[in-house]
XYZ file of C-alpha atoms in Angstrom:
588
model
C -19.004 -41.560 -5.631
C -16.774 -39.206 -3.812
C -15.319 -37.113 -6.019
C -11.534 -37.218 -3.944
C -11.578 -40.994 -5.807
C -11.693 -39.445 -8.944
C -9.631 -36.115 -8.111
C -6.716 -38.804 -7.470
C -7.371 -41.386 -10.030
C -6.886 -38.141 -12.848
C -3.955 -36.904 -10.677
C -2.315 -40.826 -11.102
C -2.912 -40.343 -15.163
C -1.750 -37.164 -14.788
C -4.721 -35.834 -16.391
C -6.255 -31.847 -16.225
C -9.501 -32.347 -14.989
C -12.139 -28.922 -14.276
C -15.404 -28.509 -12.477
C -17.721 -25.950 -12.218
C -19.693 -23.787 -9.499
C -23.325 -22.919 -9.554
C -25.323 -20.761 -7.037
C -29.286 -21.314 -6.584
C -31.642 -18.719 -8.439
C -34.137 -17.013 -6.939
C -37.248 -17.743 -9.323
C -38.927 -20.569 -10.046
C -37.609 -19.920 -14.325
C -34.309 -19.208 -12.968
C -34.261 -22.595 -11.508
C -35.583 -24.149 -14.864
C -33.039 -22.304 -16.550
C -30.124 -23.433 -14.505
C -31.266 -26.856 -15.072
C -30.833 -27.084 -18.894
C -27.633 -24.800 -18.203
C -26.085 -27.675 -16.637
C -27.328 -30.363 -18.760
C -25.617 -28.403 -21.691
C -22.409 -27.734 -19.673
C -22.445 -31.471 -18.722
C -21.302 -32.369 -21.806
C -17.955 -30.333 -21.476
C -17.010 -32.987 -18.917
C -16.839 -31.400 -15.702
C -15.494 -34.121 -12.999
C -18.208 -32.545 -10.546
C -19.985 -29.690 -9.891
C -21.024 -27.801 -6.603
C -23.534 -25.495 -5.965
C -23.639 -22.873 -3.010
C -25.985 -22.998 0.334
C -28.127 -19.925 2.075
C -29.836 -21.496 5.024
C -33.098 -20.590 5.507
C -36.018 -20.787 3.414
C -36.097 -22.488 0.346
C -32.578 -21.757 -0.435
C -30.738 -24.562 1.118
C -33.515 -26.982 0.523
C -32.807 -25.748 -3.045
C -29.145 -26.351 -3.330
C -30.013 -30.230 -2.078
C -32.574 -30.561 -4.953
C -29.777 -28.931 -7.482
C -27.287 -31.604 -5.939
C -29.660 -34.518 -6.424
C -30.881 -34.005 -9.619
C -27.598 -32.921 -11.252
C -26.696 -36.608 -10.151
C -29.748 -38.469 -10.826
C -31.042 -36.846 -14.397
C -27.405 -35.552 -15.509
C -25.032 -38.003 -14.426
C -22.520 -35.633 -12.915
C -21.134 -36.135 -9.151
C -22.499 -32.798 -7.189
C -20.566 -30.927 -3.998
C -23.280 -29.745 -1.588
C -21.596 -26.513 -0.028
C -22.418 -26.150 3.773
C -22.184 -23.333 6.031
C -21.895 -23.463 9.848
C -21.748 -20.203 11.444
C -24.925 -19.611 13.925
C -26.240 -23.413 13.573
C -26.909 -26.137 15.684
C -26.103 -29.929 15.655
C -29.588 -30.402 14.969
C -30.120 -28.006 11.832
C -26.721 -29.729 10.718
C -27.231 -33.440 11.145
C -30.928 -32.796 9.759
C -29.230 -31.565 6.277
C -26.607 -34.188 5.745
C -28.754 -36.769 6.686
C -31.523 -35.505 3.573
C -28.087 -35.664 1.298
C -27.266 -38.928 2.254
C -30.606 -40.001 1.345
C -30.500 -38.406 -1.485
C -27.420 -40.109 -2.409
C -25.157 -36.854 -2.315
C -21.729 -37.927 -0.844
C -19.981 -34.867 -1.246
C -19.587 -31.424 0.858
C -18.503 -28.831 1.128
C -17.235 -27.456 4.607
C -17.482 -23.869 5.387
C -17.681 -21.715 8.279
C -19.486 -18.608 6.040
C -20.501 -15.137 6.838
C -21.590 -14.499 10.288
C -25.236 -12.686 9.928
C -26.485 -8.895 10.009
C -22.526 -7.766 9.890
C -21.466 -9.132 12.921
C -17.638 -10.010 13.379
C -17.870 -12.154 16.647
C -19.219 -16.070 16.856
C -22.270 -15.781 19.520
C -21.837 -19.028 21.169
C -25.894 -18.631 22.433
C -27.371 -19.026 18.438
C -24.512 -21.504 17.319
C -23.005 -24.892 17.991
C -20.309 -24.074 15.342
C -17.528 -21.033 15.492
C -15.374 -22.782 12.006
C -15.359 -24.885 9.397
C -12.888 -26.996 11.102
C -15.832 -27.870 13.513
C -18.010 -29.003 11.095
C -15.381 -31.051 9.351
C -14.292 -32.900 12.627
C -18.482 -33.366 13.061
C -19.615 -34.704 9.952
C -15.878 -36.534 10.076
C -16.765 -38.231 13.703
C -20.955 -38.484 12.565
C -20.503 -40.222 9.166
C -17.196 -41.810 9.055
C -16.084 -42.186 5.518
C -19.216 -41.893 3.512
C -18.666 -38.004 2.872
C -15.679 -36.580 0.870
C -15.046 -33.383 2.766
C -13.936 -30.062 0.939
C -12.834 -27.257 2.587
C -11.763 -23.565 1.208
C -7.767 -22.351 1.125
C -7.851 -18.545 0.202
C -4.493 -18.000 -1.428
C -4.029 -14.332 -0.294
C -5.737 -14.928 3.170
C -9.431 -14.677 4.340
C -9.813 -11.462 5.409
C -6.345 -10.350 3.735
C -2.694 -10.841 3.012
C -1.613 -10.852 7.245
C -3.513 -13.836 7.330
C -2.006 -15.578 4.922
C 0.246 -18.047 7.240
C -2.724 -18.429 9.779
C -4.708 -19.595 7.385
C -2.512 -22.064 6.096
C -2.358 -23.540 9.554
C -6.149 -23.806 9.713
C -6.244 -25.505 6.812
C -3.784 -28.100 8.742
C -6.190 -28.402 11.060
C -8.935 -28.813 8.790
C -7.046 -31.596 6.929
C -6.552 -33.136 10.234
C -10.010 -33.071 11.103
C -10.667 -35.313 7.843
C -11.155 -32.698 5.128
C -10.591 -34.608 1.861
C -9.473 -31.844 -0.717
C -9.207 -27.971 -1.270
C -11.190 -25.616 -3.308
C -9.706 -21.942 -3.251
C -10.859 -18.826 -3.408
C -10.708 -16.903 -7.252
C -7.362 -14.779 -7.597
C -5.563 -13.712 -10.592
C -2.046 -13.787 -9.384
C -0.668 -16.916 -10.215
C 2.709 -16.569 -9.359
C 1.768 -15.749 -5.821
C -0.474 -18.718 -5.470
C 1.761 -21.110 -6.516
C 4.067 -20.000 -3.555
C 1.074 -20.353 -1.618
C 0.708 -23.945 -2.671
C 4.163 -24.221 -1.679
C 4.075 -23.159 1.818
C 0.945 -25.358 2.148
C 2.698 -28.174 1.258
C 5.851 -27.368 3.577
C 3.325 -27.367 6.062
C 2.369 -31.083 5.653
C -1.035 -29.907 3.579
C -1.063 -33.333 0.962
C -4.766 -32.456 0.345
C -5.535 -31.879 -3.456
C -5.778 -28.216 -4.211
C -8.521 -27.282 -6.879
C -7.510 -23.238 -7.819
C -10.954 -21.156 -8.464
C -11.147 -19.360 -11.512
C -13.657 -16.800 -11.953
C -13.137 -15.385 -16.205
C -14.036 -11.761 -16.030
C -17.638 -10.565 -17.450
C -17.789 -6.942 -16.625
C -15.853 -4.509 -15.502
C -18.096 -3.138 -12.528
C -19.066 -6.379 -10.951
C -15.219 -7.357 -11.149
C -13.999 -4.549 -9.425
C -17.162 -5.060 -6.800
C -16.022 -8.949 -6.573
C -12.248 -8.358 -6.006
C -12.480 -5.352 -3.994
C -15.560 -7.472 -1.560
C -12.803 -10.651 -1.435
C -9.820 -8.645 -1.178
C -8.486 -10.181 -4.081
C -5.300 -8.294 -4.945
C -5.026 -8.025 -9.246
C -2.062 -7.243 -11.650
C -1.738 -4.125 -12.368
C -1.427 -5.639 -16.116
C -5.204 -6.670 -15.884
C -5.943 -3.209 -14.823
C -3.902 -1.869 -17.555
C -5.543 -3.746 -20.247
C -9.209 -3.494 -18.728
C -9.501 -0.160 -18.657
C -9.553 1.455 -21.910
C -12.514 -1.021 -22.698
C -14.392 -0.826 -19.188
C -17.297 0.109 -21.245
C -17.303 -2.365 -23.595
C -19.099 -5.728 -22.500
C -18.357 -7.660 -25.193
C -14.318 -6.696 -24.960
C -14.344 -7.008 -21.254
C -15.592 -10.925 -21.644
C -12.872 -11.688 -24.455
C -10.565 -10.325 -22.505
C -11.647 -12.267 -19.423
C -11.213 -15.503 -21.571
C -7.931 -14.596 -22.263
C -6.863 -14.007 -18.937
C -8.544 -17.626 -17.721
C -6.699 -19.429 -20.648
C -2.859 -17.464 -19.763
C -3.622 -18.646 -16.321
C -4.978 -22.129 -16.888
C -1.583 -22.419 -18.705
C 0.872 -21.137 -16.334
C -0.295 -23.184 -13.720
C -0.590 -26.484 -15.837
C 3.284 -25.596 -16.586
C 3.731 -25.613 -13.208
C 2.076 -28.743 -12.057
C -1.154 -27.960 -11.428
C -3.760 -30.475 -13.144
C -7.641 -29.355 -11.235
C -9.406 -26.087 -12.017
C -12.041 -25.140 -10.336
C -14.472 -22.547 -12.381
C -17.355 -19.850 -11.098
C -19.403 -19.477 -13.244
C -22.140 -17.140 -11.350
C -24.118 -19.220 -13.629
C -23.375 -18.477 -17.030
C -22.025 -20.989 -19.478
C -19.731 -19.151 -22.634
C -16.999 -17.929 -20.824
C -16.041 -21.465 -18.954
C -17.230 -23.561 -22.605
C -14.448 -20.650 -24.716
C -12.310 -21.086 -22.055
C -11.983 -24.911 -22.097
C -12.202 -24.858 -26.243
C -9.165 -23.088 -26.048
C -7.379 -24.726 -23.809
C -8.427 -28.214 -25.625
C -9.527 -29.533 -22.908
C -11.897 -31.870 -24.451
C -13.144 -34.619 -22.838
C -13.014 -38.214 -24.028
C -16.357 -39.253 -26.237
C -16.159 -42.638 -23.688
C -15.893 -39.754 -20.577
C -19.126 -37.628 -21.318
C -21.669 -40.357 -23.186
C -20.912 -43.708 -21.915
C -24.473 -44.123 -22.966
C -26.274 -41.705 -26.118
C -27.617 -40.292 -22.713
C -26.858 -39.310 -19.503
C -26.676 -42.450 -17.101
C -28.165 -41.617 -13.417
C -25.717 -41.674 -10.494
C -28.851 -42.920 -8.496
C -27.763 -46.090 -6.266
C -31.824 -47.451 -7.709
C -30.682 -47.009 -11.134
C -27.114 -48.316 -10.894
C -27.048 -50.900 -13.566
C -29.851 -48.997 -16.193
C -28.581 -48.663 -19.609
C -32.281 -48.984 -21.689
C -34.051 -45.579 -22.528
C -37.305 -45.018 -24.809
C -35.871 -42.423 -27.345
C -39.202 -40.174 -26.084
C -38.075 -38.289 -23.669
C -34.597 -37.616 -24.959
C -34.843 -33.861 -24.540
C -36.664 -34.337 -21.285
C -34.673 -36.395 -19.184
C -36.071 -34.746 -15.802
C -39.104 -35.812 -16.419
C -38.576 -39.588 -17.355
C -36.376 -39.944 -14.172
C -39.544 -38.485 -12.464
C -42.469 -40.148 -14.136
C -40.544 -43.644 -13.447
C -38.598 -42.803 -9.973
C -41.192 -45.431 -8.266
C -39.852 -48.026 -10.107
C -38.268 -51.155 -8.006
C -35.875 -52.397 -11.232
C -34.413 -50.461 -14.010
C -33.912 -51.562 -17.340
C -30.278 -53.441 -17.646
C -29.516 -54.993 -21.171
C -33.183 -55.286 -22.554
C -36.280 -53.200 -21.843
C -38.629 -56.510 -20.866
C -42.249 -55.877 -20.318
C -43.277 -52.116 -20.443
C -46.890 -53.058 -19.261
C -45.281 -53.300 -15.614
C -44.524 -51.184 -14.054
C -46.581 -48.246 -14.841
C -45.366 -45.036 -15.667
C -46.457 -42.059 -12.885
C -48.973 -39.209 -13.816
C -48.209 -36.094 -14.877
C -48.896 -34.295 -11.877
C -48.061 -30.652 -12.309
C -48.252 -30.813 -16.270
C -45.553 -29.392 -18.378
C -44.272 -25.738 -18.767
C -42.966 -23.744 -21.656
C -39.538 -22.716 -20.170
C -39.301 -19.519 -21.392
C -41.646 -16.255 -19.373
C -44.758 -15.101 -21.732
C -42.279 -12.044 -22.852
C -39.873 -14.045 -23.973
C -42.113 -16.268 -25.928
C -43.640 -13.722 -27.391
C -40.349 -11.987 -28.839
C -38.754 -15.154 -29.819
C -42.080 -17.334 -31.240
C -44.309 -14.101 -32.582
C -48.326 -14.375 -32.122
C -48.987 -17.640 -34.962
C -52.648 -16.919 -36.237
C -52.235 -20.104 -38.538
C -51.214 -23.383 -39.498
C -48.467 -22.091 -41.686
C -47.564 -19.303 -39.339
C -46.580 -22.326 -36.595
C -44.993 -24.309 -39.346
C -42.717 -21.015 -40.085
C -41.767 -20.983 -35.994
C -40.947 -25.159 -37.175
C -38.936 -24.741 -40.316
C -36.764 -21.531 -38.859
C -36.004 -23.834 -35.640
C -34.682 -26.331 -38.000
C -32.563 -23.990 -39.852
C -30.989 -22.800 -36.815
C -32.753 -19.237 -36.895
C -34.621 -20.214 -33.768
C -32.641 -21.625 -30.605
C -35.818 -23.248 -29.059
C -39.038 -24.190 -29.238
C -41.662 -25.321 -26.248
C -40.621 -28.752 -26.732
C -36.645 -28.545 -26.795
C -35.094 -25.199 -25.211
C -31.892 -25.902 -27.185
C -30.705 -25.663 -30.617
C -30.869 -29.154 -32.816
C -28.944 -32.069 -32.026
C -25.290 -32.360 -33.256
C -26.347 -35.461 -34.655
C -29.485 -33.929 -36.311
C -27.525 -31.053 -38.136
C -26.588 -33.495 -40.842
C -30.439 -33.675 -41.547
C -31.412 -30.426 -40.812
C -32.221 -29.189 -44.397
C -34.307 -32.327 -44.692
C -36.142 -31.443 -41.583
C -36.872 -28.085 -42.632
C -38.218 -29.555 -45.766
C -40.547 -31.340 -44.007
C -41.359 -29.358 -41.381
C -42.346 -26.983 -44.373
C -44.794 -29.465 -45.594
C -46.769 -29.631 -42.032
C -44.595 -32.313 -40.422
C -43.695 -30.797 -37.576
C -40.715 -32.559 -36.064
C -40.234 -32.369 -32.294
C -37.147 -35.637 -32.256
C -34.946 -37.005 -34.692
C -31.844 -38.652 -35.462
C -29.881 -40.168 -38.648
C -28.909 -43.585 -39.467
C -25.488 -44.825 -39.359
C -23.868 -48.029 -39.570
C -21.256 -48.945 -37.975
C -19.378 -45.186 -36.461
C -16.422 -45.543 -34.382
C -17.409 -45.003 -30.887
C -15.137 -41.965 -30.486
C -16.788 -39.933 -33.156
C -17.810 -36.610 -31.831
C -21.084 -36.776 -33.440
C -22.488 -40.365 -33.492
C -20.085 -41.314 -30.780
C -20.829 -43.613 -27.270
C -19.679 -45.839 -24.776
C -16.240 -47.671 -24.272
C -13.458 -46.839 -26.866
C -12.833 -49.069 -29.707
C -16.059 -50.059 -30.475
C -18.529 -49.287 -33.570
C -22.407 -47.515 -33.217
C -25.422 -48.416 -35.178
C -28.623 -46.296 -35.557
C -31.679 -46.303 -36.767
C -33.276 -43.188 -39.116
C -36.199 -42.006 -36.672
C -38.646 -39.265 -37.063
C -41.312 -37.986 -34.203
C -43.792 -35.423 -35.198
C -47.099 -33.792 -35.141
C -49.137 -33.829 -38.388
C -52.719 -33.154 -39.177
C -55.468 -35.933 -39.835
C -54.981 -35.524 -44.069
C -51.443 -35.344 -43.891
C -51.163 -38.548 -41.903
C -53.415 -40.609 -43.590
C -51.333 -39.515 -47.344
C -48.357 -40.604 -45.112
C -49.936 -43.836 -44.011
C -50.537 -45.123 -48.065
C -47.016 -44.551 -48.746
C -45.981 -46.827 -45.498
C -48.038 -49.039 -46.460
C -45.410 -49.855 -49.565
C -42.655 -49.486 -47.103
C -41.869 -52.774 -45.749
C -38.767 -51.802 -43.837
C -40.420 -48.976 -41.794
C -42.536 -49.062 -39.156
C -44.148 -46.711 -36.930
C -47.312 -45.514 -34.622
C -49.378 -42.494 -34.401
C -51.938 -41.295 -32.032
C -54.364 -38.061 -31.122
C -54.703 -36.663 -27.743
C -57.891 -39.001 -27.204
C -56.017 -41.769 -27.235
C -57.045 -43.275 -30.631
C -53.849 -45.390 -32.168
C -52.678 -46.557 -35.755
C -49.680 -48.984 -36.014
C -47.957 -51.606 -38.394
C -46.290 -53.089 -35.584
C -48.342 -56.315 -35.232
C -46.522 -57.272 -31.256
C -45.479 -55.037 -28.277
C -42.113 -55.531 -28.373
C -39.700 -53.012 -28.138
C -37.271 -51.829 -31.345
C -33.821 -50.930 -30.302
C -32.881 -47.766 -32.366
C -29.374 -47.494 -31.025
C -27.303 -50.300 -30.432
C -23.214 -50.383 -30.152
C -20.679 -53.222 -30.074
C -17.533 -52.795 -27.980
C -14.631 -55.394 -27.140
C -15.127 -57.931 -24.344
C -18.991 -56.767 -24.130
C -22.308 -57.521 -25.455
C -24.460 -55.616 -27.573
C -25.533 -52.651 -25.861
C -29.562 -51.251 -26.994
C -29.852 -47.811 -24.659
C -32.453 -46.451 -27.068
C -35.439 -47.924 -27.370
C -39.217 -47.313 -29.847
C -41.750 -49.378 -27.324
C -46.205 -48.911 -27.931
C -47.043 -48.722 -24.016
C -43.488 -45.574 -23.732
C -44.963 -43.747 -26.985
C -48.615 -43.893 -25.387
C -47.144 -42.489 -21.580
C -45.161 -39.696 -24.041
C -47.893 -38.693 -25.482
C -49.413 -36.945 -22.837
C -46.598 -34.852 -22.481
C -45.882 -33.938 -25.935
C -49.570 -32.834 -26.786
C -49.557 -30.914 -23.432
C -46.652 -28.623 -24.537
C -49.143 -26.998 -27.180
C -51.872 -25.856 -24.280
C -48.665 -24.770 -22.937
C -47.392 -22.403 -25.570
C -51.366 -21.712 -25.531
C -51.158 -19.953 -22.095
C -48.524 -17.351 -23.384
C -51.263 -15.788 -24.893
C -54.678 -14.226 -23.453
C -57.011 -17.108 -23.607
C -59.537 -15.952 -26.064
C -56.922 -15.196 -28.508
C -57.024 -16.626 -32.069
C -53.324 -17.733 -30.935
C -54.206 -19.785 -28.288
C -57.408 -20.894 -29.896
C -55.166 -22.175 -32.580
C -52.210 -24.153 -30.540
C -55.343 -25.646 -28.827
C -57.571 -27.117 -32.114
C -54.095 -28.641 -32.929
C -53.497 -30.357 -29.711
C -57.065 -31.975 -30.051
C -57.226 -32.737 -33.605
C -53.648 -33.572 -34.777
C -51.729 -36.640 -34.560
C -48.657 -37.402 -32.905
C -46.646 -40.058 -35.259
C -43.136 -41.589 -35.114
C -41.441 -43.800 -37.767
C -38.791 -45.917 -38.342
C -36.733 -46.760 -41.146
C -35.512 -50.170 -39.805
C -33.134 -50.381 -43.046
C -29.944 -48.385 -41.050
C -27.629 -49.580 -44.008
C -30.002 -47.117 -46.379
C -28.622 -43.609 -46.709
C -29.475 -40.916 -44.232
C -31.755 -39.389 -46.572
C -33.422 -42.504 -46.968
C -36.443 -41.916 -44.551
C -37.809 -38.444 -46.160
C -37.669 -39.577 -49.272
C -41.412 -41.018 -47.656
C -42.746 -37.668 -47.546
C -41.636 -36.175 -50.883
C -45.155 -34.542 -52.675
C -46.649 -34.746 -49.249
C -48.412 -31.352 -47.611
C -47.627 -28.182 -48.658
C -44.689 -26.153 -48.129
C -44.150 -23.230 -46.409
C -41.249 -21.190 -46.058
C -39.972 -19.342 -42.895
């Protein structure tokens, strides 16, 4: 979708929208990194992203791949930025036509920084001299398909005497068929709100999105404003620099100065923000908190997850709960697919999920995983990594590289109990019958409905423990579940195939909606993954190591078992009352 439609439909509510900037990393973990950065920062409810373009290399290809997985795994409309300066028609029409196949229908239209310091377009290496051309190309190449976005700089490009020429360019880039405006960061609001006003005097009508960019240190802000020319209140100065040294007070302090701006220009009008975030997430998430700009529960989860923007996929609203902390890789393992679930799940058998080709990664470099994880020489010493995950003392573990679900917090001393006993939990969630749809914990989909869940439980557990488990299920009509070792080898009460919705809503005017999904021939494609994490978290350590010899015999000899307590009227609790006297405990 272009994201001018939805600029304009929150400008006709009269509605503060924000969106947020990312740049490409250079390393393969940066990369991962940024992924589950936006995920998280998804559900703050940006109305798009963008992400900023190097040609050459791997870097532009990059920013395409950021673009098309932010909109096919996280849901969120993505702004390709494109530079100009020193290309060719060919290099040009080559990279928009890989977005639109990639269904990316949003740009970004710059001229950027001519190469090796030069000052002067060399009409011999480029096609291109400004943005303006490449807006009236991709304009007269593509029609309507693309929304175009172009850059305003408030206090001029190369500084304040340019100021009025600018504004004329960005006429003539809005009469090329630019869409909307994205501006450079500045911290005088007063004089960009006259700016605003000579742009519209000069027949600009374009939506103007103001970048904000909160403060995080005190030498890479004077670097950034001084390389921009960005002129700042003396006030800012004032107050930054008896605590230049201090990080932590520079960042508050930043916040601050986001939020006092955010709020003079919402006074004045102003309704889009626009937010660099060089990639880091606390600032922009304190920032919006205390602005309370919260987004609607029916905004960020029309679904309990995050529905593709993938033309393929329009239409799929049935998940296996599996892969719920690894969305990338269900959108991978099933991109082949001709039809996506819409309103049941149907037969699983067909068609098949795709190999694991590369295998699966711990996200976090060997270092890392070593400070945060220790060296486990035991059963218990893993369950201890478990049980402190669980009580929030760990933020991640190889299988979820974020803290427990909101959802899951209500639970988490019963996980921790469990975990304790050699359960070791790896997805979860709590019953509940009947939540409005706007609660900010159980909450999804359209408002005024009412969401239903099912108690489930997924977790490793060793041969003895499982089979203790499996007597007391076998007195527990209302649950079922499945459990299976690396090899392959299976044990189930579920006498049929078919799958069992664990989430389902009800909502006015609609039917029953089932997203989430337990299903035999998903758990047995899952599986693969989940015991592939532990030779994973094996490779962080030297390969003769009692460590990795240890997160190895547990990948081969354990089980990996879900359950369901199919009762979602019983009491949260309900479903570990089944383990009580099981294992034994171990404490963190």
């Amino acid at each position: 979708m272009k994201i001018v439609d939805k600029i304009n439909k929150a400008l006709e509510d009269d509605r503060c929208f924000w969106s947020f900037e990312y740049f490409p990393p250079k390393t393969q973990q940066g990369v991962m990194n940024l992924y589950d950065r936006i995920e998280r920062m998804c559900k703050l409810g940006p109305l798009f992203i963008d992400v900023t373009w190097r040609w050459g290399g791997r870097s532009s290809d990059l920013t395409l791949e950021l673009c098309s997985n932010s909109q096919t795994v996280y849901g969120v409309e993505a702004n390709m930025h494109m530079t100009c300066t020193n290309t060719n028609f060919g290099l040009i029409k080559d990279a928009l036509e890989k977005a639109k196949d990639q269904g990316v229908q949003n740009v970004l239209a710059l001229r950027g920084d001519l190469p090796d310091g030069t000052v002067e377009f060399d009409p011999s290496v480029g096609e291109f001299k400004y943005a303006t051309d490449l807006v009236k190309y991709i304009r007269s190449t593509y029609g309507d398909y693309f929304c175009i976005a172009v850059a305003g700089y408030p206090e001029g490009c190369l500084g304040p005497e340019d100021v009025d020429r600018d504004i004329q360019y960005l006429k003539e880039k809005q009469d090329a068929g630019a869409d909307i405006v994205v501006t450079q960061l500045f911290y005088d609001v007063d004089n960009f709100m006259a700016w605003v006003a000579k742009c519209r005097l000069a027949g600009i009508t374009m939506p103007i999105l103001p970048g904000i960019m909160p403060i995080q240190n005190y030498g890479g802000f004077k670097r950034m404003t001084e390389l921009c020319r960005i002129e700042v209140p003396q006030e800012i100065w004032n107050r930054l620099e008896p605590i230049k040294d201090d990080d932590q007070a520079i960042k508050d302090y930043g916040i601050e100065v986001a939020v006092d701006m955010i709020n003079k220009m919402k006074a004045g009008g102003v309704r889009g923000f626009h937010f660099y975030t060089i990639n880091l997430e606390r600032s922009t998430r304190l920032v919006l908190e205390k602005l309370n700009f919260v987004p609607a529960v029916s905004e960020v989860r029309p679904l309990p997850w995050n529905p593709s923007l993938s033309e393929k996929r329009a239409g799929e609203n049935v998940r296996p709960i599996f892969w719920r902390n690894h969305a990338r890789s269900y959108i991978k393992r099933t991109e082949l697919w001709d039809e996506f679930p819409n309103g049941r799940w149907g037969d699983a058998r067909s068609p098949a999920y795709g190999e694991l080709i590369h295998g699966v990664q711990v996200r976090l470099p060997a270092d890392q995983a070593l400070r945060k994880w220790g060296t486990p020489e035991s059963v218990d010493d893993v369950t201890s990594i478990f049980v402190q995950y669980c009580q929030g003392k760990l933020d991640s573990l190889p299988w979820s590289d974020t803290q427990l679900q909101a959802e899951s917090t209500a639970i988490q001393n019963q996980l921790a109990q469990i975990n304790g006993a050699g359960f070791l939990t790896i997805n979860s969630q709590p019953s509940c019958n009947g939540a409005p749809s706007s609660d900010k914990v159980h909450g999804w989909g359209p408002s005024n409905g009412f969401v239903y869940k099912k108690a489930y439980l997924e977790f490793f557990v060793s041969p003895a423990n499982m089979q203790a488990l499996l007597g007391r299920l076998a007195t527990a009509p209302t649950v079922t579940y499945y459990a299976v070792n690396k090899a392959g080898e299976l044990f189930t009460n579920c006498s049929e195939d078919s799958p069992n919705a664990v989430t389902w809503g009800v909502f006015p005017g609609k039917e029953i909606l089932q997203p989430t999904i337990v299903e035999r021939v998903s758990f047995l494609a899952w599986k693969d993954e989940a015991f592939d994490f532990w030779n994973a978290w094996s490779k962080v350590y030297s390969e003769e190591s009692p460590a990795a010899a240890l997160l190895r015999g547990i990948c081969s000899d354990w089980y990996l078992m879900n359950i369901v307590e199919n009762n979602f009227q019983s009491h949260p609790e309900a479903i570990f009352e089944l383990f009580d006297g099981l294992g034994s405990q171990t404490k963190a």
